Amino acid sequence: MTSKPIAFTLNGEAASFEGERDTPLLWALRDHFGLHGTKYGCGMAQCGACTVHIDGTPRRSCITPISSVSDQKVTTIEGVNGKVADTVIAEWIRHEVPQCGFCQSGQVMSAIGLLSTKPDAGDAEIDAAMRGNICRCATYVRIRQAIRDAAKALST
Amino acid sequence: MITLARPTRREMLAGSGLILALALPIGREPADAAETSADPIFMPNAFVRIAPDDSVFVVLKHVEFGQGPATGLTTLVAEELDADWGQMRTAMAPANDALYKNLIYGTQLTGGSNSIRNSWIQMRTAGAAARAMLVEAAAQRWGVPAAEIDIERGIVSHGTHRSGFGALAADAARLPLPSSPVLKTPDRFTLIGKHVPRIDSPAKSTGKAVFAMDVTRPGMVHSAILHPPVFGAILQSFDASKALAIPGVLHAAAIPQGVVVYARDTWAAMRGRKAINAQWDLSKAETRSTETLHRVFAEATRTPGAEAGRKGDVDAGLKSAAHSIEAVYHFPFLAHAPMEPLNAVIEIGDGRADVWNGTQYQVGEMKAVAETLGLPFEKVTLHQQIAGGSFGRRSQPLMDFGRELAEVAKQSPDRAPVKHLWTRENDIAGGRYRPLTAHRLRGGVDAAGEIVAWDQVIASQSVFSGTPLEAMKIHEGLDTAIVEGAVENGYRMINHRVGVHVLQSGVLPLWWRSVGNMHTSYAIETFLDRLLELGGHELLAGRLALAADDRMKGALTRVAEISNWGGSIAEGHARGIACRRTFGTTVAQVVELSRGADGQPKVHKVWCAVDCGIAVNPSIVTAQMEGGIGFGLGHALFGEISMTEGGRVEQHNFDGYRSLRIHEMPDVEVSIIESGAAPTGVGEPGVPPIAPAVANAWRKLTGQAITRLPFSRGITA
């Protein structure tokens, strides 16, 4: 057994983890906290399906040991909120972005991360921020359009 | 006219339980089940369930893995029912061939881009039957003629009488089934062909959609599997001591498919999998490298092979040709790599088994589970889920995954329910690939520029041969999937021959989005481009002159219009065109590209014209073209599974098996050709034309004909 529970904030509430300290945040979220919106796709930060926010910044939870989020704020697709999140999700639905949908939590979290720091992001910035997120259905045309329209809505 | 039986009482009860479990808008959290409406009370057929609160549930016989049947099939019912889109819900059908078979395949299987095509009349009939019974119930209640009753957006009305479906459901349930419900004529459609929002967009945009991977059961353990490192290797022995020392690891066991590690959570199972030390017997393994296989397959195409099709006299045509060319094409193994790796939850006990999976082949997979567990089919219950992509991977002719799952369940400690999850490494290095294939084409034109000979020899592996699905594709000893699109290749040929060599390797092959069309389309459209040029033809006009049917001409003409084919383009850019009819749908694409900084094609824009008959949902048709183009382009650029000498797969994850990323995705403009013809599919037909269209543009730009895929291999500096 591990020595000391790891305390952090999960979707705005105090959380504590007592398992193996090197457990990736992804598996702690899915198997221990029952939050299944964050997905496993590769386990090596290649696909971005596991993207969450740590202190507001998009991070790949599959390679983030739970011990490293001690005292930090973790936000998942289930807990993300605010004007940017609402706008991005509304555009995602309006453009009917998802096909199979499995990667889309990660896509949405990356997009919210981008527009939270760069509400007027242009195409080059969209590509740079989103190229870590693979979509095997290749919904990229609509991802791009949804982010463009969200940026437009946020900057007016 | 399709007649739809009312389910038997037993089926109805089974269906009723199913609805209680799944009566949710797609992918809502099971925790919300308590909020949902009362038990549906009106079940006129296997597909429609109406609840007292006006909810209409459509039971989906096809898997939803992104291609859109949840929305499409529901639209067909809602159209004939005159329901309001907001009252429509979806539920997943159980595994049952009698009620839910694919009408084209005769078994409950999703594939061949025919979910809408085989359901077009069936689902509309289901909706029309329900409508007729609701109308009759209202007629009796109000004492008015049924013919005078109207339904609009879920409201049944006559004069001052008005009612929702729910209030009439109990009465309707007591009525006899209508003998032949009348279907609408297309001019009366209010949902089909219009914009109907995808039913699964909200759940999939908010992380609420539930996939098999998200299912949990009380007392559930997690498992991971170590497969043989080389195809055909057999486990000799294994040492699990290091794995069992990992906190959370519960058990390790050998099954025919490999070594399984059971643990309290996924992370422990995955660590345990890595810690297994296994010895393998390689004596029967496939140890040839893919370079060797490419040589063997290409060599085979030197002889004509089994004749798949013949017109005229090819040898005489070649002899008489003024100019002739020959090309050998190499296509690699490709993995499907759906975003959600294969996984399922299984729970066994008391002479039964329950499976939670998003399978493409509901009945086949449950048969495999039942057989492996020694249970009757009826004792295995499938709780079908939506699936995180598939591209063909979620069904196999031998149902390997179902068998593995059942073996995993047998060894589960204390027979605990188990979630069996493949790692991405299991997925990419695990076989069941689009088969490695070679084509040899020889063709010639006469002095007037007419194509007078086309000889095409294909060497590939058969997906179907020796499996229970042989009857589906093997005709007179010939695997028609290998030559798909090659015998009738879309163009009028005077002297034409297609030959096949079916070769073996230890690598198990599988259908892969667009199946044989993926390689035949590439060979045909790139070789045609060269022959047209050799004959002095313009590449669009040449195709139009040879196109075998009006729908191909229509698609080519439309794509030329929207792309302004022949107009001026930017310096350093070039364009290519290709057109294929696959799965009954015709797609023409024009590509504009330049040479990227890495020396590879940089595709800027793709124009796409699609003729799929009536476009039930134009937004989904467009999405499937966009996605098909991205999927096809990514594999054309980078997709390859290779094996070193000794037989080890070199790619294990998305670092080695490169996938298209957003900065590599071109703009796409789709034009849907207006049609009154019955709908055909869109899941696959967007894929085949893109790779040859890119190659044709690249040849225009650089003069280089790419005959080896992926382009990252075929384009040499």
PDB file of C-alpha atoms in Angstrom, chain B residues 248-422:
ATOM      1  CA  GLY B 248      -3.662  -5.247  -8.169  1.00  0.00           C
ATOM      2  CA  VAL B 249      -2.801  -8.171 -10.444  1.00  0.00           C
ATOM      3  CA  LEU B 250      -5.001 -11.133  -9.506  1.00  0.00           C
ATOM      4  CA  HIS B 251      -4.297 -13.935 -11.904  1.00  0.00           C
ATOM      5  CA  ALA B 252      -2.646 -14.956 -15.159  1.00  0.00           C
ATOM      6  CA  ALA B 253      -3.792 -17.731 -17.457  1.00  0.00           C
ATOM      7  CA  ALA B 254      -3.005 -19.219 -20.838  1.00  0.00           C
ATOM      8  CA  ILE B 255      -5.833 -19.356 -23.361  1.00  0.00           C
ATOM      9  CA  PRO B 256      -5.575 -20.434 -27.005  1.00  0.00           C
ATOM     10  CA  GLN B 257      -5.146 -16.794 -28.068  1.00  0.00           C
ATOM     11  CA  GLY B 258      -2.325 -15.874 -25.655  1.00  0.00           C
ATOM     12  CA  VAL B 259      -1.647 -15.095 -22.001  1.00  0.00           C
ATOM     13  CA  VAL B 260      -4.306 -13.163 -20.106  1.00  0.00           C
ATOM     14  CA  VAL B 261      -3.646 -11.065 -17.024  1.00  0.00           C
ATOM     15  CA  TYR B 262      -6.543 -10.266 -14.686  1.00  0.00           C
ATOM     16  CA  ALA B 263      -6.370  -7.314 -12.328  1.00  0.00           C
ATOM     17  CA  ARG B 264      -8.370  -4.971 -10.158  1.00  0.00           C
ATOM     18  CA  ASP B 265      -7.918  -2.106 -12.599  1.00  0.00           C
ATOM     19  CA  THR B 266      -6.832  -1.531 -16.176  1.00  0.00           C
ATOM     20  CA  TRP B 267      -3.450  -0.098 -15.300  1.00  0.00           C
ATOM     21  CA  ALA B 268      -2.450  -3.130 -13.251  1.00  0.00           C
ATOM     22  CA  ALA B 269      -3.672  -5.435 -16.051  1.00  0.00           C
ATOM     23  CA  MET B 270      -1.604  -3.538 -18.630  1.00  0.00           C
ATOM     24  CA  ARG B 271       1.511  -3.562 -16.436  1.00  0.00           C
ATOM     25  CA  GLY B 272       0.965  -7.259 -15.794  1.00  0.00           C
ATOM     26  CA  ARG B 273       0.726  -7.912 -19.518  1.00  0.00           C
ATOM     27  CA  LYS B 274       4.140  -6.319 -20.039  1.00  0.00           C
ATOM     28  CA  ALA B 275       5.661  -8.314 -17.185  1.00  0.00           C
ATOM     29  CA  ILE B 276       4.725 -11.727 -18.587  1.00  0.00           C
ATOM     30  CA  ASN B 277       7.713 -13.727 -19.741  1.00  0.00           C
ATOM     31  CA  ALA B 278       6.486 -16.098 -22.424  1.00  0.00           C
ATOM     32  CA  GLN B 279       8.240 -18.654 -24.617  1.00  0.00           C
ATOM     33  CA  TRP B 280       6.836 -19.277 -28.060  1.00  0.00           C
ATOM     34  CA  ASP B 281       7.177 -22.103 -30.525  1.00  0.00           C
ATOM     35  CA  LEU B 282       7.873 -20.502 -33.896  1.00  0.00           C
ATOM     36  CA  SER B 283       7.976 -23.682 -35.958  1.00  0.00           C
ATOM     37  CA  LYS B 284       4.629 -22.964 -37.629  1.00  0.00           C
ATOM     38  CA  ALA B 285       4.895 -19.199 -37.586  1.00  0.00           C
ATOM     39  CA  GLU B 286       4.924 -16.854 -40.562  1.00  0.00           C
ATOM     40  CA  THR B 287       8.506 -15.634 -40.506  1.00  0.00           C
ATOM     41  CA  ARG B 288       8.691 -14.047 -43.951  1.00  0.00           C
ATOM     42  CA  SER B 289       9.173 -10.299 -44.081  1.00  0.00           C
ATOM     43  CA  THR B 290       6.689  -8.101 -45.909  1.00  0.00           C
ATOM     44  CA  GLU B 291       9.460  -7.307 -48.432  1.00  0.00           C
ATOM     45  CA  THR B 292       9.598 -11.014 -49.225  1.00  0.00           C
ATOM     46  CA  LEU B 293       5.806 -11.220 -49.425  1.00  0.00           C
ATOM     47  CA  HIS B 294       5.709  -8.232 -51.780  1.00  0.00           C
ATOM     48  CA  ARG B 295       8.215 -10.021 -54.049  1.00  0.00           C
ATOM     49  CA  VAL B 296       6.286 -13.308 -53.911  1.00  0.00           C
ATOM     50  CA  PHE B 297       2.958 -11.655 -54.638  1.00  0.00           C
ATOM     51  CA  ALA B 298       4.327  -9.525 -57.483  1.00  0.00           C
ATOM     52  CA  GLU B 299       6.080 -12.541 -58.961  1.00  0.00           C
ATOM     53  CA  ALA B 300       2.791 -14.468 -58.996  1.00  0.00           C
ATOM     54  CA  THR B 301       1.206 -11.839 -61.238  1.00  0.00           C
ATOM     55  CA  ARG B 302       3.546 -12.844 -64.091  1.00  0.00           C
ATOM     56  CA  THR B 303       1.112 -15.637 -64.954  1.00  0.00           C
ATOM     57  CA  PRO B 304      -2.558 -15.030 -65.794  1.00  0.00           C
ATOM     58  CA  GLY B 305      -4.075 -16.818 -62.781  1.00  0.00           C
ATOM     59  CA  ALA B 306      -7.712 -17.843 -62.481  1.00  0.00           C
ATOM     60  CA  GLU B 307      -9.865 -15.944 -64.920  1.00  0.00           C
ATOM     61  CA  ALA B 308     -12.274 -13.594 -63.167  1.00  0.00           C
ATOM     62  CA  GLY B 309     -13.499 -11.838 -66.273  1.00  0.00           C
ATOM     63  CA  ARG B 310     -12.808 -11.632 -69.977  1.00  0.00           C
ATOM     64  CA  LYS B 311     -13.999  -9.556 -72.911  1.00  0.00           C
ATOM     65  CA  GLY B 312     -12.586  -9.716 -76.420  1.00  0.00           C
ATOM     66  CA  ASP B 313      -9.011 -10.864 -77.010  1.00  0.00           C
ATOM     67  CA  VAL B 314      -6.461  -9.157 -74.791  1.00  0.00           C
ATOM     68  CA  ASP B 315      -3.416 -10.853 -76.298  1.00  0.00           C
ATOM     69  CA  ALA B 316      -4.417  -9.806 -79.789  1.00  0.00           C
ATOM     70  CA  GLY B 317      -5.163  -6.318 -78.476  1.00  0.00           C
ATOM     71  CA  LEU B 318      -1.734  -6.016 -76.906  1.00  0.00           C
ATOM     72  CA  LYS B 319      -0.091  -7.264 -80.106  1.00  0.00           C
ATOM     73  CA  SER B 320      -1.946  -4.750 -82.233  1.00  0.00           C
ATOM     74  CA  ALA B 321      -1.266  -1.803 -79.889  1.00  0.00           C
ATOM     75  CA  ALA B 322       0.751   1.106 -81.202  1.00  0.00           C
ATOM     76  CA  HIS B 323       1.906   1.944 -77.695  1.00  0.00           C
ATOM     77  CA  SER B 324       1.715  -0.183 -74.585  1.00  0.00           C
ATOM     78  CA  ILE B 325       2.679   0.107 -70.930  1.00  0.00           C
ATOM     79  CA  GLU B 326       3.034  -2.217 -67.970  1.00  0.00           C
ATOM     80  CA  ALA B 327       2.967  -1.441 -64.278  1.00  0.00           C
ATOM     81  CA  VAL B 328       3.281  -3.509 -61.102  1.00  0.00           C
ATOM     82  CA  TYR B 329       1.559  -2.184 -58.019  1.00  0.00           C
ATOM     83  CA  HIS B 330       2.308  -3.002 -54.378  1.00  0.00           C
ATOM     84  CA  PHE B 331      -0.274  -2.502 -51.651  1.00  0.00           C
ATOM     85  CA  PRO B 332       0.737  -3.056 -48.022  1.00  0.00           C
ATOM     86  CA  PHE B 333      -1.048  -4.667 -45.118  1.00  0.00           C
ATOM     87  CA  LEU B 334      -3.191  -2.067 -43.342  1.00  0.00           C
ATOM     88  CA  ALA B 335      -4.569  -2.053 -39.807  1.00  0.00           C
ATOM     89  CA  HIS B 336      -8.034  -0.664 -39.133  1.00  0.00           C
ATOM     90  CA  ALA B 337      -7.024   0.984 -35.853  1.00  0.00           C
ATOM     91  CA  PRO B 338     -10.459   2.204 -34.740  1.00  0.00           C
ATOM     92  CA  MET B 339     -10.114   4.840 -32.012  1.00  0.00           C
ATOM     93  CA  GLU B 340     -11.734   2.494 -29.502  1.00  0.00           C
ATOM     94  CA  PRO B 341      -9.602  -0.654 -29.494  1.00  0.00           C
ATOM     95  CA  LEU B 342     -11.514  -3.934 -29.391  1.00  0.00           C
ATOM     96  CA  ASN B 343     -12.964  -4.558 -25.960  1.00  0.00           C
ATOM     97  CA  ALA B 344     -16.040  -5.980 -24.295  1.00  0.00           C
ATOM     98  CA  VAL B 345     -17.486  -6.865 -20.916  1.00  0.00           C
ATOM     99  CA  ILE B 346     -18.551 -10.446 -20.312  1.00  0.00           C
ATOM    100  CA  GLU B 347     -20.326 -11.974 -17.358  1.00  0.00           C
ATOM    101  CA  ILE B 348     -21.016 -15.700 -17.084  1.00  0.00           C
ATOM    102  CA  GLY B 349     -22.872 -17.877 -14.604  1.00  0.00           C
ATOM    103  CA  ASP B 350     -25.952 -20.048 -14.092  1.00  0.00           C
ATOM    104  CA  GLY B 351     -25.771 -21.516 -17.584  1.00  0.00           C
ATOM    105  CA  ARG B 352     -25.872 -18.139 -19.290  1.00  0.00           C
ATOM    106  CA  ALA B 353     -23.636 -15.326 -20.442  1.00  0.00           C
ATOM    107  CA  ASP B 354     -24.117 -11.594 -20.922  1.00  0.00           C
ATOM    108  CA  VAL B 355     -21.929  -9.605 -23.278  1.00  0.00           C
ATOM    109  CA  TRP B 356     -21.634  -5.833 -23.592  1.00  0.00           C
ATOM    110  CA  ASN B 357     -19.996  -5.004 -26.893  1.00  0.00           C
ATOM    111  CA  GLY B 358     -20.358  -2.794 -29.928  1.00  0.00           C
ATOM    112  CA  THR B 359     -20.157  -5.540 -32.528  1.00  0.00           C
ATOM    113  CA  GLN B 360     -20.672  -5.380 -36.263  1.00  0.00           C
ATOM    114  CA  TYR B 361     -21.880  -8.965 -36.385  1.00  0.00           C
ATOM    115  CA  GLN B 362     -24.254  -9.434 -33.490  1.00  0.00           C
ATOM    116  CA  VAL B 363     -25.404 -12.957 -34.255  1.00  0.00           C
ATOM    117  CA  GLY B 364     -22.022 -14.268 -35.410  1.00  0.00           C
ATOM    118  CA  GLU B 365     -20.194 -12.981 -32.389  1.00  0.00           C
ATOM    119  CA  MET B 366     -22.765 -14.334 -29.930  1.00  0.00           C
ATOM    120  CA  LYS B 367     -22.656 -17.710 -31.698  1.00  0.00           C
ATOM    121  CA  ALA B 368     -18.888 -17.749 -31.203  1.00  0.00           C
ATOM    122  CA  VAL B 369     -19.283 -16.900 -27.521  1.00  0.00           C
ATOM    123  CA  ALA B 370     -21.972 -19.559 -27.066  1.00  0.00           C
ATOM    124  CA  GLU B 371     -19.941 -22.198 -28.882  1.00  0.00           C
ATOM    125  CA  THR B 372     -16.791 -21.467 -26.894  1.00  0.00           C
ATOM    126  CA  LEU B 373     -18.673 -21.576 -23.593  1.00  0.00           C
ATOM    127  CA  GLY B 374     -20.694 -24.650 -24.572  1.00  0.00           C
ATOM    128  CA  LEU B 375     -23.967 -22.779 -24.149  1.00  0.00           C
ATOM    129  CA  PRO B 376     -27.035 -22.719 -26.371  1.00  0.00           C
ATOM    130  CA  PHE B 377     -27.227 -19.517 -28.429  1.00  0.00           C
ATOM    131  CA  GLU B 378     -30.384 -18.400 -26.568  1.00  0.00           C
ATOM    132  CA  LYS B 379     -28.472 -18.339 -23.290  1.00  0.00           C
ATOM    133  CA  VAL B 380     -26.095 -15.661 -24.494  1.00  0.00           C
ATOM    134  CA  THR B 381     -27.444 -12.126 -24.300  1.00  0.00           C
ATOM    135  CA  LEU B 382     -25.865  -9.292 -26.224  1.00  0.00           C
ATOM    136  CA  HIS B 383     -26.196  -5.813 -24.791  1.00  0.00           C
ATOM    137  CA  GLN B 384     -25.209  -3.972 -27.917  1.00  0.00           C
ATOM    138  CA  GLN B 385     -23.312  -0.686 -27.513  1.00  0.00           C
ATOM    139  CA  ILE B 386     -22.299   2.069 -29.874  1.00  0.00           C
ATOM    140  CA  ALA B 387     -18.758   1.496 -31.125  1.00  0.00           C
ATOM    141  CA  GLY B 388     -15.761   3.799 -31.354  1.00  0.00           C
ATOM    142  CA  GLY B 389     -15.070   3.206 -35.027  1.00  0.00           C
ATOM    143  CA  SER B 390     -14.520  -0.073 -36.792  1.00  0.00           C
ATOM    144  CA  PHE B 391     -13.776   0.214 -40.526  1.00  0.00           C
ATOM    145  CA  GLY B 392     -14.440  -3.521 -40.668  1.00  0.00           C
ATOM    146  CA  ARG B 393     -12.511  -4.557 -37.557  1.00  0.00           C
ATOM    147  CA  ARG B 394     -15.490  -5.301 -35.321  1.00  0.00           C
ATOM    148  CA  SER B 395     -16.454  -8.442 -37.227  1.00  0.00           C
ATOM    149  CA  GLN B 396     -14.356 -11.319 -38.448  1.00  0.00           C
ATOM    150  CA  PRO B 397     -15.432 -14.346 -40.488  1.00  0.00           C
ATOM    151  CA  LEU B 398     -14.255 -16.654 -37.702  1.00  0.00           C
ATOM    152  CA  MET B 399     -15.351 -14.267 -34.936  1.00  0.00           C
ATOM    153  CA  ASP B 400     -11.900 -14.422 -33.339  1.00  0.00           C
ATOM    154  CA  PHE B 401     -12.675 -11.700 -30.829  1.00  0.00           C
ATOM    155  CA  GLY B 402     -15.846 -13.368 -29.559  1.00  0.00           C
ATOM    156  CA  ARG B 403     -13.926 -16.615 -29.060  1.00  0.00           C
ATOM    157  CA  GLU B 404     -11.109 -14.852 -27.243  1.00  0.00           C
ATOM    158  CA  LEU B 405     -13.617 -13.038 -25.043  1.00  0.00           C
ATOM    159  CA  ALA B 406     -15.316 -16.270 -24.035  1.00  0.00           C
ATOM    160  CA  GLU B 407     -11.958 -17.924 -23.246  1.00  0.00           C
ATOM    161  CA  VAL B 408     -11.088 -14.904 -21.101  1.00  0.00           C
ATOM    162  CA  ALA B 409     -14.379 -15.294 -19.224  1.00  0.00           C
ATOM    163  CA  LYS B 410     -13.709 -18.972 -18.542  1.00  0.00           C
ATOM    164  CA  GLN B 411     -10.451 -18.204 -16.717  1.00  0.00           C
ATOM    165  CA  SER B 412     -11.694 -15.149 -14.851  1.00  0.00           C
ATOM    166  CA  PRO B 413     -10.883 -15.476 -11.128  1.00  0.00           C
ATOM    167  CA  ASP B 414     -14.000 -16.598  -9.215  1.00  0.00           C
ATOM    168  CA  ARG B 415     -15.843 -16.183 -12.523  1.00  0.00           C
ATOM    169  CA  ALA B 416     -15.980 -12.452 -11.922  1.00  0.00           C
ATOM    170  CA  PRO B 417     -17.396 -10.282 -14.716  1.00  0.00           C
ATOM    171  CA  VAL B 418     -14.461  -9.096 -16.776  1.00  0.00           C
ATOM    172  CA  LYS B 419     -13.752  -6.132 -18.995  1.00  0.00           C
ATOM    173  CA  HIS B 420     -11.350  -7.374 -21.633  1.00  0.00           C
ATOM    174  CA  LEU B 421      -9.506  -4.511 -23.298  1.00  0.00           C
ATOM    175  CA  TRP B 422      -7.003  -4.685 -26.097  1.00  0.00           C
TER     176      TRP B 422
END
